Tab-separated table of C-alpha atoms in Angstrom:
chain	number	residue	atom	x	y	z
A	20	UNK	CA	238.144	175.503	188.841
A	21	UNK	CA	240.446	176.545	191.680
A	22	UNK	CA	242.905	178.236	189.279
A	23	UNK	CA	240.055	180.175	187.612
A	24	UNK	CA	238.829	181.373	191.020
A	25	UNK	CA	242.346	182.518	192.000
A	26	UNK	CA	242.691	184.457	188.716
A	27	UNK	CA	239.351	186.199	189.314
A	28	UNK	CA	240.381	187.115	192.858
A	29	UNK	CA	243.728	188.519	191.608
A	30	UNK	CA	241.973	190.687	189.021
A	31	UNK	CA	239.500	191.920	191.637
A	32	UNK	CA	242.387	192.892	193.940
A	33	UNK	CA	244.113	194.880	191.171
A	34	UNK	CA	240.858	196.669	190.325
A	35	UNK	CA	240.207	197.552	193.957
A	36	UNK	CA	243.765	198.849	194.387
A	37	UNK	CA	243.442	201.001	191.270
A	38	UNK	CA	240.241	202.663	192.474
A	39	UNK	CA	241.013	206.359	193.149
A	40	UNK	CA	240.550	207.448	196.745
A	41	UNK	CA	241.372	210.966	197.908
A	42	UNK	CA	243.374	210.872	201.138
A	43	UNK	CA	241.861	212.711	204.084
A	44	UNK	CA	243.629	214.145	207.122
A	45	UNK	CA	243.516	212.512	210.548
A	46	UNK	CA	244.657	215.638	212.363
A	47	UNK	CA	243.652	219.206	211.559
A	48	UNK	CA	240.650	219.652	209.306
A	49	UNK	CA	242.471	222.520	207.600
A	50	UNK	CA	244.736	221.515	204.755
A	51	UNK	CA	248.096	223.261	204.514
A	52	UNK	CA	248.666	225.557	201.548
A	53	UNK	CA	251.485	223.300	200.370
A	54	UNK	CA	252.468	219.681	200.954
A	55	UNK	CA	255.919	218.330	200.057
A	56	UNK	CA	256.081	214.541	200.123
A	57	UNK	CA	259.643	213.270	199.800
A	58	UNK	CA	260.377	209.594	199.310
A	59	UNK	CA	264.066	209.356	200.199
A	60	UNK	CA	265.351	205.885	199.434
A	61	UNK	CA	268.908	206.798	200.473
A	62	UNK	CA	267.823	207.029	204.118
A	63	UNK	CA	265.545	204.008	204.415
A	64	UNK	CA	262.430	202.406	202.955
A	65	UNK	CA	260.010	205.343	203.409
A	66	UNK	CA	256.775	203.408	203.915
A	67	UNK	CA	255.117	201.963	206.996
A	68	UNK	CA	254.933	198.412	205.636
A	69	UNK	CA	258.233	196.568	205.032
A	70	UNK	CA	259.235	196.168	201.406
A	71	UNK	CA	258.126	192.874	199.905
A	72	UNK	CA	260.660	190.419	198.519
A	73	UNK	CA	260.358	189.223	194.927
A	74	UNK	CA	258.609	186.047	196.134
A	75	UNK	CA	256.123	188.052	198.231
A	76	UNK	CA	255.107	190.455	195.464
A	77	UNK	CA	251.693	190.019	193.871
A	78	UNK	CA	252.224	188.128	190.629
A	79	UNK	CA	250.279	186.271	187.950
A	80	UNK	CA	252.384	184.200	185.595
A	81	UNK	CA	255.322	186.375	184.557
A	82	UNK	CA	253.543	189.650	185.297
A	83	UNK	CA	253.938	191.556	188.574
A	84	UNK	CA	250.551	193.026	189.475
A	85	UNK	CA	251.666	195.452	192.158
A	86	UNK	CA	251.464	196.155	195.884
A	87	UNK	CA	250.290	199.030	198.068
A	88	UNK	CA	252.342	200.811	200.735
A	89	UNK	CA	251.433	203.614	203.151
A	90	UNK	CA	253.386	206.845	203.550
A	91	UNK	CA	252.691	208.771	206.774
A	92	UNK	CA	252.833	212.497	206.065
A	93	UNK	CA	253.200	214.748	209.106
A	94	UNK	CA	253.603	218.505	209.406
A	95	UNK	CA	253.518	220.380	212.692
A	96	UNK	CA	255.203	223.563	211.455
A	97	UNK	CA	252.042	225.432	210.476
A	98	UNK	CA	249.777	224.304	213.296
A	99	UNK	CA	251.686	224.833	216.510
A	100	UNK	CA	250.840	221.962	218.840
A	101	UNK	CA	248.234	220.531	216.457
A	102	UNK	CA	250.008	218.232	214.013
A	103	UNK	CA	248.658	217.720	210.509
A	104	UNK	CA	248.684	214.021	209.594
A	105	UNK	CA	247.809	212.205	206.411
A	106	UNK	CA	248.216	208.603	205.310
A	107	UNK	CA	248.972	208.352	201.594
A	108	UNK	CA	248.587	205.035	199.716
A	109	UNK	CA	251.274	204.343	197.099
A	110	UNK	CA	250.811	201.513	194.609
A	111	UNK	CA	253.916	200.113	192.850
A	112	UNK	CA	253.603	197.878	189.806
A	113	UNK	CA	256.807	196.432	188.347
A	114	UNK	CA	255.094	194.889	185.285
A	115	UNK	CA	257.575	192.443	183.730
A	116	UNK	CA	260.050	192.560	186.619
A	117	UNK	CA	259.817	192.844	190.416
A	118	UNK	CA	260.602	196.162	192.059
A	119	UNK	CA	263.730	196.064	194.212
A	120	UNK	CA	264.937	198.215	197.099
A	121	UNK	CA	268.669	198.385	197.787
A	122	UNK	CA	268.840	199.513	201.407
A	123	UNK	CA	269.916	203.133	201.849
A	124	UNK	CA	270.984	203.378	198.206
A	125	UNK	CA	268.182	203.323	195.650
A	126	UNK	CA	264.902	201.891	194.423
A	127	UNK	CA	264.527	199.944	191.152
A	128	UNK	CA	260.822	200.276	190.202
A	129	UNK	CA	260.759	197.405	187.674
A	130	UNK	CA	260.716	197.026	183.899
A	131	UNK	CA	260.183	199.739	181.308
A	132	UNK	CA	256.820	201.490	181.726
A	133	UNK	CA	256.338	200.198	185.280
A	134	UNK	CA	254.454	202.675	187.426
A	135	UNK	CA	253.716	204.227	190.782
A	136	UNK	CA	250.558	206.029	191.839
A	137	UNK	CA	250.658	209.658	192.884
A	138	UNK	CA	247.953	209.675	195.573
A	139	UNK	CA	244.996	212.032	195.419
A	140	UNK	CA	244.623	214.537	198.244
A	141	UNK	CA	241.183	216.043	198.683
A	142	UNK	CA	241.229	219.792	198.030
A	143	UNK	CA	244.793	219.844	196.662
A	144	UNK	CA	246.275	219.620	193.179
A	145	UNK	CA	249.559	218.141	191.996
A	146	UNK	CA	252.051	220.938	191.327
A	147	UNK	CA	255.300	219.111	190.582
A	148	UNK	CA	257.127	215.792	190.596
A	149	UNK	CA	260.923	215.562	190.873
A	150	UNK	CA	262.894	212.349	190.403
A	151	UNK	CA	266.569	212.004	191.307
A	152	UNK	CA	268.597	208.967	190.230
A	153	UNK	CA	272.101	207.530	190.543
A	154	UNK	CA	272.318	206.461	186.885
A	155	UNK	CA	275.290	207.679	184.875
A	156	UNK	CA	275.010	210.599	182.459
A	157	UNK	CA	275.260	208.167	179.508
A	158	UNK	CA	272.132	206.346	180.704
A	159	UNK	CA	269.621	209.016	181.786
A	160	UNK	CA	266.160	207.936	182.954
A	161	UNK	CA	262.837	209.693	182.487
A	162	UNK	CA	259.198	209.503	183.511
A	163	UNK	CA	255.705	210.495	182.419
A	164	UNK	CA	252.677	211.602	184.398
A	165	UNK	CA	249.518	209.819	183.285
A	166	UNK	CA	245.829	210.274	184.024
A	167	UNK	CA	243.581	207.569	185.467
A	168	UNK	CA	242.779	206.355	181.945
A	169	UNK	CA	246.571	206.046	181.332
A	170	UNK	CA	246.626	208.864	178.786
A	171	UNK	CA	249.717	211.091	179.002
A	172	UNK	CA	249.388	214.478	180.652
A	173	UNK	CA	253.101	215.386	180.793
A	174	UNK	CA	256.643	214.062	180.387
A	175	UNK	CA	259.854	215.338	181.937
A	176	UNK	CA	261.726	217.545	179.474
A	177	UNK	CA	265.136	216.231	180.526
A	178	UNK	CA	265.706	212.701	181.908
A	179	UNK	CA	267.592	212.250	185.159
A	180	UNK	CA	271.136	211.124	185.859
A	181	UNK	CA	273.250	211.459	188.995
A	182	UNK	CA	273.306	215.116	190.034
A	183	UNK	CA	270.601	216.151	187.540
A	184	UNK	CA	266.939	215.546	188.452
A	185	UNK	CA	264.051	214.964	186.061
A	186	UNK	CA	261.198	217.401	186.694
A	187	UNK	CA	257.568	217.896	185.685
A	188	UNK	CA	255.904	221.165	186.757
A	189	UNK	CA	252.220	222.031	186.376
A	190	UNK	CA	250.903	223.787	184.449
A	191	UNK	CA	253.254	222.595	181.716
A	192	UNK	CA	254.612	224.932	179.010
A	193	UNK	CA	251.858	223.718	176.652
A	194	UNK	CA	249.133	224.393	179.230
A	195	UNK	CA	248.429	220.903	180.622
A	196	UNK	CA	247.370	221.036	184.265
A	197	UNK	CA	246.156	218.832	187.112
A	198	UNK	CA	242.858	218.843	188.991
A	199	UNK	CA	242.229	219.080	192.744
A	200	UNK	CA	241.590	215.738	194.418
A	201	UNK	CA	242.733	213.720	191.397
A	202	UNK	CA	245.093	210.763	191.386
A	203	UNK	CA	247.765	210.259	188.718
A	204	UNK	CA	250.300	207.656	187.670
A	205	UNK	CA	254.048	208.152	187.458
A	206	UNK	CA	255.236	205.903	184.633
A	207	UNK	CA	258.971	205.168	184.454
A	208	UNK	CA	259.967	205.211	180.782
A	209	UNK	CA	263.250	203.286	181.018
A	210	UNK	CA	264.405	199.984	182.446
A	211	UNK	CA	267.156	200.027	185.075
A	212	UNK	CA	266.065	203.288	186.730
A	213	UNK	CA	267.943	203.705	190.038
A	214	UNK	CA	265.835	206.144	192.033
A	215	UNK	CA	267.329	207.905	195.037
A	216	UNK	CA	264.461	210.339	195.763
A	217	UNK	CA	261.010	211.220	194.468
A	218	UNK	CA	259.573	214.549	195.614
A	219	UNK	CA	255.864	215.251	195.110
A	220	UNK	CA	254.492	218.757	195.700
A	221	UNK	CA	250.791	219.434	196.251
A	222	UNK	CA	249.169	222.889	196.392
A	223	UNK	CA	245.717	224.108	197.359
């Protein structure tokens, strides 16, 4: 009975984490025209909460269910003394493997098709996602952008290797586009992806 209750609680936690919530500003009520969120793993772990070890990560059986971290976005450049602040929730799910952070070098997101949320921002749409890696040119790594129902909306045209980023821009050449205030998933299409930076651009 206890094991059944724990399984139900784990599923409830995953469902609650996956519920889309548009981030709202704590500072100025006026959104900037453009937001550039850069997760730079070569400098440090970019989130407010410390990275979880493999043993601390949410897991059921052999499947890693994922964990949420908070990125504090700040921009004072357009507001003078009034700083624009936003807390963005990022959810990482490693799937068949834990995610791993190698301090000031790179981030391994997990097994093939593991994912990261791209947070929704009320009143803004996703314009582009750029992923830089330290993988060799013989082992390039790509990603897809997926909707909430996990259907594909776009895939990078060229996978990334060291010195060559993988990019998805919206609208795509075939006309696919994002919606204001919508959350998406970034799905990593290859195992062994060594991410140095992820840059997410939002536009009004």
